[in-house]
JSON list of C-alpha atoms in Angstrom, two decimals:
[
{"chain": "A", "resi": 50, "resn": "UNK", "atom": "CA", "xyz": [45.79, -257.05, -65.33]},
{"chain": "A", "resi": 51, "resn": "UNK", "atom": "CA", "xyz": [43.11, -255.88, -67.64]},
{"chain": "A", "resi": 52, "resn": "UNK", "atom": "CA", "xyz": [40.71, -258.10, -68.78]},
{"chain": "A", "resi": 53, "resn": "UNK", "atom": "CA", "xyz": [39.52, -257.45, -71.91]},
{"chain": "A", "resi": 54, "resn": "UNK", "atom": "CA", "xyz": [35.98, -259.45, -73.65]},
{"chain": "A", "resi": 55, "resn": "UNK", "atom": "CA", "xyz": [36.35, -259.47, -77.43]},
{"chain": "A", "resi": 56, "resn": "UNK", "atom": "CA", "xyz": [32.74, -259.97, -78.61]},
{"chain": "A", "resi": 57, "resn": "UNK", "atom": "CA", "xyz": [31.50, -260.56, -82.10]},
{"chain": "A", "resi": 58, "resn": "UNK", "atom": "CA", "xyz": [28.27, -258.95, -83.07]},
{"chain": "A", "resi": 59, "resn": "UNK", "atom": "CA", "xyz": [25.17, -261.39, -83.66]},
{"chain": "A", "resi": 60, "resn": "UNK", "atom": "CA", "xyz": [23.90, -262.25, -86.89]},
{"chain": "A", "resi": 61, "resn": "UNK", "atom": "CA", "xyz": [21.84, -259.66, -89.42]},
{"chain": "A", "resi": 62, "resn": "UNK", "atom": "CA", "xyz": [20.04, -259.98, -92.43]},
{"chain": "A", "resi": 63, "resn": "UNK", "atom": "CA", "xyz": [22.48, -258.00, -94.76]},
{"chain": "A", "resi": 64, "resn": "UNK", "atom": "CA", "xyz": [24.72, -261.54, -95.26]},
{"chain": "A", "resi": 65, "resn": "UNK", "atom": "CA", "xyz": [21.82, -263.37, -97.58]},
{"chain": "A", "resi": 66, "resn": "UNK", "atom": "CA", "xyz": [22.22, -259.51, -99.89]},
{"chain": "A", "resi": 67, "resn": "UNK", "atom": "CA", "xyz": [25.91, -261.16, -101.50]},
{"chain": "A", "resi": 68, "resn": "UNK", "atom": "CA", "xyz": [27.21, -257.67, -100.33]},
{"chain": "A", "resi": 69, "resn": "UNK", "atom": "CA", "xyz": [29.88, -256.27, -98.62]},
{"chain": "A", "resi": 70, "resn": "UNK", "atom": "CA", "xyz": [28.39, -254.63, -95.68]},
{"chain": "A", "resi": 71, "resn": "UNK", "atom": "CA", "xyz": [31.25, -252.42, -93.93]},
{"chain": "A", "resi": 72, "resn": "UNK", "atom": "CA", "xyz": [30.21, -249.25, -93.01]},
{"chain": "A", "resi": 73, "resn": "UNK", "atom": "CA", "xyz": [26.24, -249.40, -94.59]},
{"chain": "A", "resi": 74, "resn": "UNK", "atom": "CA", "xyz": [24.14, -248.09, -92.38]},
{"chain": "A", "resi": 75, "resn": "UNK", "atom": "CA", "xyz": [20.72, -249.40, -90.87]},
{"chain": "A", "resi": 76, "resn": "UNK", "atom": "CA", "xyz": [22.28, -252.95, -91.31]},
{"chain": "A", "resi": 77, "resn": "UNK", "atom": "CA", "xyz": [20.53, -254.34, -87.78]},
{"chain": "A", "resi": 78, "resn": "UNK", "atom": "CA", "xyz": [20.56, -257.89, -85.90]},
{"chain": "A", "resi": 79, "resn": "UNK", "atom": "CA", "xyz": [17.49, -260.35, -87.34]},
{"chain": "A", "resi": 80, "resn": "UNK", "atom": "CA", "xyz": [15.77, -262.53, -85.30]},
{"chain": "A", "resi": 81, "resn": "UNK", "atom": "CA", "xyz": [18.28, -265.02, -84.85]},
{"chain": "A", "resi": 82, "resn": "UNK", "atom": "CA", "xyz": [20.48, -262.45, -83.82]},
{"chain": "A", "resi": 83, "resn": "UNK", "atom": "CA", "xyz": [18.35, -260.87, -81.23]},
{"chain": "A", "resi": 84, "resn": "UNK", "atom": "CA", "xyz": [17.88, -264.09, -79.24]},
{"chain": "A", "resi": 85, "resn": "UNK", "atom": "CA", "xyz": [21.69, -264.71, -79.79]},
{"chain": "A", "resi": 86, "resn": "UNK", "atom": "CA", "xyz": [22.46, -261.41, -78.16]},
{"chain": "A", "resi": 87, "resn": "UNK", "atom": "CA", "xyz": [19.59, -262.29, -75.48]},
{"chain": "A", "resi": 88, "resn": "UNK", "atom": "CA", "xyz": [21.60, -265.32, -74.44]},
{"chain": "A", "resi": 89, "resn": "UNK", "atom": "CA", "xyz": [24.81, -263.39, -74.74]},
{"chain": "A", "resi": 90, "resn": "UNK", "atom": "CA", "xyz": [23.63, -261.30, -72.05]},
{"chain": "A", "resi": 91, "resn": "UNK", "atom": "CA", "xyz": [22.52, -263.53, -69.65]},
{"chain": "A", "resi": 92, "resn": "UNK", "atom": "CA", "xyz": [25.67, -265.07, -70.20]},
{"chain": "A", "resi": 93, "resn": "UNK", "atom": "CA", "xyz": [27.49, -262.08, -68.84]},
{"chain": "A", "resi": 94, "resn": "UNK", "atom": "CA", "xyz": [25.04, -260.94, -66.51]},
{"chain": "A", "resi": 95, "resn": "UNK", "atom": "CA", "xyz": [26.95, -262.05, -63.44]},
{"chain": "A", "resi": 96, "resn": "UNK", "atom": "CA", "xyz": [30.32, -260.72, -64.61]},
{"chain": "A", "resi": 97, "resn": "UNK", "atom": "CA", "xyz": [31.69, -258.20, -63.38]},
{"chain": "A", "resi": 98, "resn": "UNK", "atom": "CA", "xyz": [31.48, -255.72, -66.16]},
{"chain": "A", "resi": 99, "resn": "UNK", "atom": "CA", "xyz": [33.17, -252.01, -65.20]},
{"chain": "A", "resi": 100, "resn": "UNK", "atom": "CA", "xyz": [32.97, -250.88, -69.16]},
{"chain": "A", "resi": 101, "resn": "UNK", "atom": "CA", "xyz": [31.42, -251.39, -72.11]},
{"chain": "A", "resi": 102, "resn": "UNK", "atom": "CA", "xyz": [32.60, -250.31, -75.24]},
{"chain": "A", "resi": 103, "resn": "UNK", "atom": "CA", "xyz": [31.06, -251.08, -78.80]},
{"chain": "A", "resi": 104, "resn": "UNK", "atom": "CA", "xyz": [31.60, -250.13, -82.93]},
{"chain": "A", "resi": 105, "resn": "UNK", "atom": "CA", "xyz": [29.26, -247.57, -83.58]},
{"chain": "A", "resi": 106, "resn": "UNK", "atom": "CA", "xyz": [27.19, -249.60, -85.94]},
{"chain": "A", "resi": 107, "resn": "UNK", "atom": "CA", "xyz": [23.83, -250.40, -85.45]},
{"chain": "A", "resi": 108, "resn": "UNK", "atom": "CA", "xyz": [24.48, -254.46, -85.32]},
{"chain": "A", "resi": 109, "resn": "UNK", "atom": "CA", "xyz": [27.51, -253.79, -82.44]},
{"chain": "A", "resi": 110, "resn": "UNK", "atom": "CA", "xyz": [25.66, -251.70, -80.34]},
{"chain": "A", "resi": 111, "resn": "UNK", "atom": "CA", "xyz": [22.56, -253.48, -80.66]},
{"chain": "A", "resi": 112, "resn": "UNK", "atom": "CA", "xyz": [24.97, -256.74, -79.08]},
{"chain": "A", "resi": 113, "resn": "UNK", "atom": "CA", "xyz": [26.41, -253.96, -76.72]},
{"chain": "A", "resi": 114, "resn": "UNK", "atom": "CA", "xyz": [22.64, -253.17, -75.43]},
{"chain": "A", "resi": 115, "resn": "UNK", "atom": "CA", "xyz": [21.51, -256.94, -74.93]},
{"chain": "A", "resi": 116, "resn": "UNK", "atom": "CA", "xyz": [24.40, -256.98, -72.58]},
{"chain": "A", "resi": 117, "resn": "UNK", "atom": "CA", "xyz": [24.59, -253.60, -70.72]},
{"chain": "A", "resi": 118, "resn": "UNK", "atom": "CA", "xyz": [20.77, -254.64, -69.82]},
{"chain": "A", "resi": 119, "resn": "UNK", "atom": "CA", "xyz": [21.91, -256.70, -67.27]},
{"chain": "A", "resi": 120, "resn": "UNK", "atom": "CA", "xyz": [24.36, -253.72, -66.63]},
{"chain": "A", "resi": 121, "resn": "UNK", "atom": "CA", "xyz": [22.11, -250.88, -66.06]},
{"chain": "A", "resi": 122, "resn": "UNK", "atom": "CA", "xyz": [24.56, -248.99, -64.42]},
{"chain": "A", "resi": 123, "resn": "UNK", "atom": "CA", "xyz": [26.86, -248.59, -67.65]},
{"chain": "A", "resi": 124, "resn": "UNK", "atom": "CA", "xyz": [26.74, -246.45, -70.61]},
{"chain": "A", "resi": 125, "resn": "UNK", "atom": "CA", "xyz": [27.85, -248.54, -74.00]},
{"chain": "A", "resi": 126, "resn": "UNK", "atom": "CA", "xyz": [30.41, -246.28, -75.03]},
{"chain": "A", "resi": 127, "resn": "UNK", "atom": "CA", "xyz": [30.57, -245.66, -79.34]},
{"chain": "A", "resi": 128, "resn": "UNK", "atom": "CA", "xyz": [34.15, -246.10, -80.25]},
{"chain": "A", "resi": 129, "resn": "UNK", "atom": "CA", "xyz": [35.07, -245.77, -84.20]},
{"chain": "A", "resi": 130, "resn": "UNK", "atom": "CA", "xyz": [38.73, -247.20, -83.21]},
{"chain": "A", "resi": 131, "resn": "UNK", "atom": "CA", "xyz": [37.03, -250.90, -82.86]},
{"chain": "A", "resi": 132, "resn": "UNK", "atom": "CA", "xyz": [34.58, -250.21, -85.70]},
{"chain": "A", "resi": 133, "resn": "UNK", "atom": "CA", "xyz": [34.16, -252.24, -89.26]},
{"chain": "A", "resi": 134, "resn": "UNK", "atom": "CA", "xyz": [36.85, -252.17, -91.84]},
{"chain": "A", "resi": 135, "resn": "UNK", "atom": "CA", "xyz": [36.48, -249.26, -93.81]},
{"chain": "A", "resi": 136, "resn": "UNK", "atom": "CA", "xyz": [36.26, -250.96, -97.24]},
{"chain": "A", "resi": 137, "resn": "UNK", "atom": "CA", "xyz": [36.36, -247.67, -99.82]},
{"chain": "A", "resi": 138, "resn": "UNK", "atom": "CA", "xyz": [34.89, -247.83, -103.12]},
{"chain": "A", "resi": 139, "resn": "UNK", "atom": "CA", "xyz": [34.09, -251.30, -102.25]},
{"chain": "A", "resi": 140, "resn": "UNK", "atom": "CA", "xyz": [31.57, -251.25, -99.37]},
{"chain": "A", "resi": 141, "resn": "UNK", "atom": "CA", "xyz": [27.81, -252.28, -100.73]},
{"chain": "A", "resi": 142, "resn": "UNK", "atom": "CA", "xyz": [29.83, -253.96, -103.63]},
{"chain": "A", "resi": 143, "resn": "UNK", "atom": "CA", "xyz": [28.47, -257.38, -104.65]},
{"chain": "A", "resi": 144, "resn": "UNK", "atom": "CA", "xyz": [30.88, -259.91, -103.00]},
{"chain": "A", "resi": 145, "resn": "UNK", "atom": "CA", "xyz": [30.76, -262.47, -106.51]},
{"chain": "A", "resi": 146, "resn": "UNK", "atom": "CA", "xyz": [32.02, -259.46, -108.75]},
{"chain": "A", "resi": 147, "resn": "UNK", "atom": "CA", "xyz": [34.78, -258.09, -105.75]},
{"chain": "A", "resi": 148, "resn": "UNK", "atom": "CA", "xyz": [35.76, -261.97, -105.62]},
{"chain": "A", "resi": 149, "resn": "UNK", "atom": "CA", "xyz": [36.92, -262.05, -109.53]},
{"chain": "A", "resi": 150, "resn": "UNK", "atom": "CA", "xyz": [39.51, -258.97, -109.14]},
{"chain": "A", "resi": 151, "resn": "UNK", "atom": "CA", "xyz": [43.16, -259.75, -108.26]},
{"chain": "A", "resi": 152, "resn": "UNK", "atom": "CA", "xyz": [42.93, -257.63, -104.71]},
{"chain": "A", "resi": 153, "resn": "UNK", "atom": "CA", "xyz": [40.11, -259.81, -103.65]},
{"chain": "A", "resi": 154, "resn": "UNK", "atom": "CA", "xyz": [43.01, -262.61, -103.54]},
{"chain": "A", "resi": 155, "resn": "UNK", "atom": "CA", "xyz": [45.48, -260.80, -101.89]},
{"chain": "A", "resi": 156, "resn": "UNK", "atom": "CA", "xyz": [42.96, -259.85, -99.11]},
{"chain": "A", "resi": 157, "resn": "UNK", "atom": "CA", "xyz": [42.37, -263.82, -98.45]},
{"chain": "A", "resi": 158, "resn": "UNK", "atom": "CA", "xyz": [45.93, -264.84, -99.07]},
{"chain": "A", "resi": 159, "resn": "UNK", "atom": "CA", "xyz": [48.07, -262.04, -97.74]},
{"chain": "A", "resi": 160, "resn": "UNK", "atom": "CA", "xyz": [46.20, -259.83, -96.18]},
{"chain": "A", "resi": 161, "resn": "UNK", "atom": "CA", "xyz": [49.42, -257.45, -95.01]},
{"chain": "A", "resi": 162, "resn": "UNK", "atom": "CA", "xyz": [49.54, -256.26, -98.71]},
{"chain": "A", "resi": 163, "resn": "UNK", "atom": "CA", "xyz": [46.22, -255.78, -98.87]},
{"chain": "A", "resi": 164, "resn": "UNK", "atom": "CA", "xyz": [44.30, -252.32, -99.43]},
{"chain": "A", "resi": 165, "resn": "UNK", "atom": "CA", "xyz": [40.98, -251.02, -100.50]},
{"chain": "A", "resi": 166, "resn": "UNK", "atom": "CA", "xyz": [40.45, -248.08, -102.89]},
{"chain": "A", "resi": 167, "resn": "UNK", "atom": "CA", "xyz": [40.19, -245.17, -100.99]},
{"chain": "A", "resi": 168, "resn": "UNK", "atom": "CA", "xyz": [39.59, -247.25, -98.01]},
{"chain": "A", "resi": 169, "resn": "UNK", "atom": "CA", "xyz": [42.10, -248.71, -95.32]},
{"chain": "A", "resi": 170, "resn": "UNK", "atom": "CA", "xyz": [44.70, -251.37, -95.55]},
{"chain": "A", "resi": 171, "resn": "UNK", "atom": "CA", "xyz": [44.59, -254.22, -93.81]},
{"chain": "A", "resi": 172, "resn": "UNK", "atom": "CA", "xyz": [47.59, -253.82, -91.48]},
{"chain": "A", "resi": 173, "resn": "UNK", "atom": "CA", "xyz": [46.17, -249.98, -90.66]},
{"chain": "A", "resi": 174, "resn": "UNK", "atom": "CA", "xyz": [43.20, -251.76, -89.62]},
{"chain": "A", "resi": 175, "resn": "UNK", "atom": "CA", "xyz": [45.23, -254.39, -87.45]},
{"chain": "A", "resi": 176, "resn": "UNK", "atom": "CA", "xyz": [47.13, -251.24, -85.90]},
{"chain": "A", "resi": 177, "resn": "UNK", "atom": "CA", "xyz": [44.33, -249.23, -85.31]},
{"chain": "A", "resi": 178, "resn": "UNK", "atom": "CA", "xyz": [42.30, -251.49, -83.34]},
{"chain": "A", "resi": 179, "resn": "UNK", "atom": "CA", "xyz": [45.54, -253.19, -81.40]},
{"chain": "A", "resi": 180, "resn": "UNK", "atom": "CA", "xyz": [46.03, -249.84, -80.64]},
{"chain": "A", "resi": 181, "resn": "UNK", "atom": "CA", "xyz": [42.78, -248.78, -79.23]},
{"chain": "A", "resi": 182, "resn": "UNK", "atom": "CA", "xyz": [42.75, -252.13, -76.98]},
{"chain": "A", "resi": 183, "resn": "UNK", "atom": "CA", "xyz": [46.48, -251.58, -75.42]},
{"chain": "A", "resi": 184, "resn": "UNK", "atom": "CA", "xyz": [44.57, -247.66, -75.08]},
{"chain": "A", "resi": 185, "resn": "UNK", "atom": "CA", "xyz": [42.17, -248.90, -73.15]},
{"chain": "A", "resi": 186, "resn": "UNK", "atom": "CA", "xyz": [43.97, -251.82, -71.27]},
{"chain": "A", "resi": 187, "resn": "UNK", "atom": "CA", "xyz": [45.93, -248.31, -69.88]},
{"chain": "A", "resi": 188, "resn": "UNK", "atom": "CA", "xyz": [43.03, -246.42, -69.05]},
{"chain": "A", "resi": 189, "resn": "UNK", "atom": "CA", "xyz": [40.70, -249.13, -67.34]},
{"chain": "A", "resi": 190, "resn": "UNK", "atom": "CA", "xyz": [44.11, -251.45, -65.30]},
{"chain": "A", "resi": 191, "resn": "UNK", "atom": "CA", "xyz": [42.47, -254.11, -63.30]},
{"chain": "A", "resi": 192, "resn": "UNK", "atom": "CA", "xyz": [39.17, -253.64, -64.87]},
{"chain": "A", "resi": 193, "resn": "UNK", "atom": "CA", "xyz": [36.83, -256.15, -67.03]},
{"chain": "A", "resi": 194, "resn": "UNK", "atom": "CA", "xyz": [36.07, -254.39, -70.30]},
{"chain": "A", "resi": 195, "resn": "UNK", "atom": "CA", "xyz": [33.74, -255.34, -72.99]},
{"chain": "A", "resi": 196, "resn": "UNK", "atom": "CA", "xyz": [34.13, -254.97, -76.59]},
{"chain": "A", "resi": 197, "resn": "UNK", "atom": "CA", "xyz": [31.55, -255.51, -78.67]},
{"chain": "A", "resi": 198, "resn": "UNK", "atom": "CA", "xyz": [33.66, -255.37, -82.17]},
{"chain": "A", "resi": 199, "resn": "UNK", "atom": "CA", "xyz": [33.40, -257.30, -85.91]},
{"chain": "A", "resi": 200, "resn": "UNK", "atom": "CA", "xyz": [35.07, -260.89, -86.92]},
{"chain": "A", "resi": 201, "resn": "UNK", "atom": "CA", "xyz": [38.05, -259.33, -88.95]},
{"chain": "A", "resi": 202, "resn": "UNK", "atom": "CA", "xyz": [39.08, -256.71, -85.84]},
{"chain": "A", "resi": 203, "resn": "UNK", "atom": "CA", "xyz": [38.76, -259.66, -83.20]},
{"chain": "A", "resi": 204, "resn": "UNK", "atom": "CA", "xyz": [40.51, -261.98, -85.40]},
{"chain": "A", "resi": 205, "resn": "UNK", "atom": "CA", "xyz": [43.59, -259.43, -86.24]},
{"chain": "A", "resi": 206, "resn": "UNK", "atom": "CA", "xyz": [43.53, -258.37, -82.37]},
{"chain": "A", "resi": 207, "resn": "UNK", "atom": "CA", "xyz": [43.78, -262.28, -81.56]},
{"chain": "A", "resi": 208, "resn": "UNK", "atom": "CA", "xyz": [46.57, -262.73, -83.89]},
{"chain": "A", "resi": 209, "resn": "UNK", "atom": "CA", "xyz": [48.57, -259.87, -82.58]},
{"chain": "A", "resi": 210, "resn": "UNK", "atom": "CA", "xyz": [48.68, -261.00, -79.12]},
{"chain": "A", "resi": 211, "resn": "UNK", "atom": "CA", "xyz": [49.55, -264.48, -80.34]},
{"chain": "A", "resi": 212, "resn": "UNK", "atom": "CA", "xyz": [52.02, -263.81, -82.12]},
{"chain": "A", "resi": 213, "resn": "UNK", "atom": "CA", "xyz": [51.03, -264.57, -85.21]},
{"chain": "A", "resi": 214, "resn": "UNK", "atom": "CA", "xyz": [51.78, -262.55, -88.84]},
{"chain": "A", "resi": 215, "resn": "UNK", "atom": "CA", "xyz": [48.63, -261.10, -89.79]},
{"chain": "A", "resi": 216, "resn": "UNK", "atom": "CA", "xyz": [48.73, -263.09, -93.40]},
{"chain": "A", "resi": 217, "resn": "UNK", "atom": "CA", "xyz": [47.75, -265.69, -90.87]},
{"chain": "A", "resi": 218, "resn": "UNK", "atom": "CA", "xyz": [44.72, -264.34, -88.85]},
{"chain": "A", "resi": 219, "resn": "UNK", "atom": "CA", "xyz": [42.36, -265.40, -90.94]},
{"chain": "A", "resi": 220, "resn": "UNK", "atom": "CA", "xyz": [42.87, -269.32, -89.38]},
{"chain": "A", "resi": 221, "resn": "UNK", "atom": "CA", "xyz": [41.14, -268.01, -86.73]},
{"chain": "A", "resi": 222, "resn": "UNK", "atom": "CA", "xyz": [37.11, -268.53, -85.96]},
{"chain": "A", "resi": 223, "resn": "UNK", "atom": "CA", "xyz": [35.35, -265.87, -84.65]},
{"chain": "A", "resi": 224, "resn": "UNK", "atom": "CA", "xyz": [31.30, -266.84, -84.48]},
{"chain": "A", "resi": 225, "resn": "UNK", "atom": "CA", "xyz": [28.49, -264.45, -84.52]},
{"chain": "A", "resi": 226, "resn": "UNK", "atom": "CA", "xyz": [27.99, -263.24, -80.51]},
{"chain": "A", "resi": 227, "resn": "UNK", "atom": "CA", "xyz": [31.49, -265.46, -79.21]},
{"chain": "A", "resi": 228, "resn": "UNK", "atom": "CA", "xyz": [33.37, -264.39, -76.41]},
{"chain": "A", "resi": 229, "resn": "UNK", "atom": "CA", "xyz": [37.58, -264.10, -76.92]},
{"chain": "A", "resi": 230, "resn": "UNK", "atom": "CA", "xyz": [39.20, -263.27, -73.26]},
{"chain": "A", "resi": 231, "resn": "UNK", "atom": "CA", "xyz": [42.36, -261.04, -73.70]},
{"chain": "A", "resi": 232, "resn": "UNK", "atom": "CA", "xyz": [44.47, -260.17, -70.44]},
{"chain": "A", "resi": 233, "resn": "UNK", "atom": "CA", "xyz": [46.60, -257.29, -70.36]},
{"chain": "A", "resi": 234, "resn": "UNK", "atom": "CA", "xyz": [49.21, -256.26, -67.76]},
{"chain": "A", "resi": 235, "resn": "UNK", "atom": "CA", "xyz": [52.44, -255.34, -67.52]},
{"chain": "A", "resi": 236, "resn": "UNK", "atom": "CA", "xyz": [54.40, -257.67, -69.46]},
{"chain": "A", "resi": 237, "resn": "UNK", "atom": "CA", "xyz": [53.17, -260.61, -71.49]},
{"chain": "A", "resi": 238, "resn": "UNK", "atom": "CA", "xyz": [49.49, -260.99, -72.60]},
{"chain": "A", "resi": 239, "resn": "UNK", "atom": "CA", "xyz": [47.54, -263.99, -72.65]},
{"chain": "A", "resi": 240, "resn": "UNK", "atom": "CA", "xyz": [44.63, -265.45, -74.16]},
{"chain": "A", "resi": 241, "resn": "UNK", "atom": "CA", "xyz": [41.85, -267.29, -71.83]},
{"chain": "A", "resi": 242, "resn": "UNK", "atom": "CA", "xyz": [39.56, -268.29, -74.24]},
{"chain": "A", "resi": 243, "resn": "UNK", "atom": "CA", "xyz": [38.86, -267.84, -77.84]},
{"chain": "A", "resi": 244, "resn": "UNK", "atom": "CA", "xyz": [35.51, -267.95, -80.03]},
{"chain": "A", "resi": 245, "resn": "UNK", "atom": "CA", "xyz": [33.51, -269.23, -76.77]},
{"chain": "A", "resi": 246, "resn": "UNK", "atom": "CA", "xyz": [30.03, -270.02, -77.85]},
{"chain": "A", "resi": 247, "resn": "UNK", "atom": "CA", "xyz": [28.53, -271.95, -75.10]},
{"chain": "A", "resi": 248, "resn": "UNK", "atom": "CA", "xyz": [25.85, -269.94, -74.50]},
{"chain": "A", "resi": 249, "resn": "UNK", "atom": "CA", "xyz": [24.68, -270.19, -78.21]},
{"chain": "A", "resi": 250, "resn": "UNK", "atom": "CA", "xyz": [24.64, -274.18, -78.39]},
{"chain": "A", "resi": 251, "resn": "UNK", "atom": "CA", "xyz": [22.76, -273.64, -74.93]},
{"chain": "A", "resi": 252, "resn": "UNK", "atom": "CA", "xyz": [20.34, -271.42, -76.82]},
{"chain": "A", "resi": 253, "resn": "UNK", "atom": "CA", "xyz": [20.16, -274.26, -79.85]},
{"chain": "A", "resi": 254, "resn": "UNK", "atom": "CA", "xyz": [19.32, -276.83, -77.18]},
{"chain": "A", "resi": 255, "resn": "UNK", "atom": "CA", "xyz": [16.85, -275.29, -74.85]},
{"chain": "A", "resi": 256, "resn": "UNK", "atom": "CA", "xyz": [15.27, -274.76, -78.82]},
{"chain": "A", "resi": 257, "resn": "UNK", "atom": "CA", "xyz": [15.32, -278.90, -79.43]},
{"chain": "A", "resi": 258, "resn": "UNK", "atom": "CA", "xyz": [13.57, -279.27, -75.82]},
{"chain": "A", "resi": 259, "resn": "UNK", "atom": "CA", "xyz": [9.90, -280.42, -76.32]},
{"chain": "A", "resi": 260, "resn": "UNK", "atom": "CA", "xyz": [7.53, -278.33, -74.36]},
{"chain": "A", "resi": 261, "resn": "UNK", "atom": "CA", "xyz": [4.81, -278.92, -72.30]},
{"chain": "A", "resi": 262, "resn": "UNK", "atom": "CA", "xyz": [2.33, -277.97, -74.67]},
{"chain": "A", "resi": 263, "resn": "UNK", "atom": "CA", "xyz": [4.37, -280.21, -77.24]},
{"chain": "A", "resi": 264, "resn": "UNK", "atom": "CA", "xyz": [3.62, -283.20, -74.86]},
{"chain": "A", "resi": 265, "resn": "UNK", "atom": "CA", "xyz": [0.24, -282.54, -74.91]},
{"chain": "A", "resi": 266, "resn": "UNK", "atom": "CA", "xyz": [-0.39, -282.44, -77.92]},
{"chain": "A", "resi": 267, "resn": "UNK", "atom": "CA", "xyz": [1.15, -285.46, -78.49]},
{"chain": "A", "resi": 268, "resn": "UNK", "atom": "CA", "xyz": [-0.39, -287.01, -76.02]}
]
């Protein structure tokens, strides 16, 4: 089997804008996100990693790096097939004026009917990306792959291998820097873990943890 690691990218700045991000470019991980991906990659830095593959945007392969840095032997491969939704005319769009038009709706509710104006529909993007993960399931067997992808392609990759319709994928949580384990082999797939974030409430509690100096000063 192929073992495939569905990871989120870490938190940016570009959320607190009220815009649709998509595609923008020079949309990077904040500070928060930085020491997420930090404690993403000491997460992984004893797993076996043979590949890494990431969205070409600056906030996936800036995840991607944190983790092939305890990989120096691998290249993060760019791959557009795992990148954003490609949201058209309304990428950089403020999300309060997209939420008041009837396609906004149909995106939340049933998302297989959904399109974007001279951008992608949302089962193209489900296809592309399950695609592009049975591509490389073929093309690495028996190997431990990273992807470093976004929420909506991890969630519709998730659903797909469950089962699920896609008007239904968006019951599923995928946090900022998680780990989803997909296996793929000949026959049925399985899911090992989904949104795994133990290494971020690790991260939140070392943070709580009075220092030394904190003693001190205390004292």
């Amino acid at each position: 089997m192929t073992q495939i690691l569905l990871i989120r990218h870490a938190v940016n700045d570009f959320v607190k804008t009220g815009k649709l991000a998509g595609w923008t470019p020079e949309v990077h991980l904040n500070d928060e996100g930085k020491a997420q991906a930090e404690a993403l990659g000491k997460r992984l830095a004893e797993v076996p990693i043979t590949q890494i593959y990431a969205s070409p945007l600056e906030r996936t392969m800036e995840t991607a790096a944190a983790v092939q840095q305890h990989h120096p032997k691998l290249q993060i491969q760019p791959n557009e097939a795992i990148g954003e939704v490609r949201y058209g005319d309304w990428e950089g769009k403020e999300i309060s004026v997209l939420q008041k038009r009837k396609m906004w709706h149909v995106v939340q509710e049933y998302p297989s009917r959904a399109y974007f104006p001279n951008g992608e529909t949302m089962r193209g993007v489900q296809i592309r990306a399950v695609n592009e993960i049975e591509r490389l399931a073929a093309q690495h067997p028996r190997e431990l792959v990273a992807v470093v992808s976004h929420a909506d392609l991890i969630k519709m990759i998730l659903a797909h291998f469950l089962g699920m319709h896609l008007d239904a994928f968006q019951r599923i949580v995928v946090s900022p820097a998680s780990i989803s384990t997909l296996m793929l082999g000949y026959g049925r797939p399985y899911i090992g873990t989904m949104n795994d974030v133990a290494h971020i409430a690790q991260m939140e509690r070392e943070k709580k943890q009075p220092t030394a100096s904190d003693g001190a000063h205390a004292r």
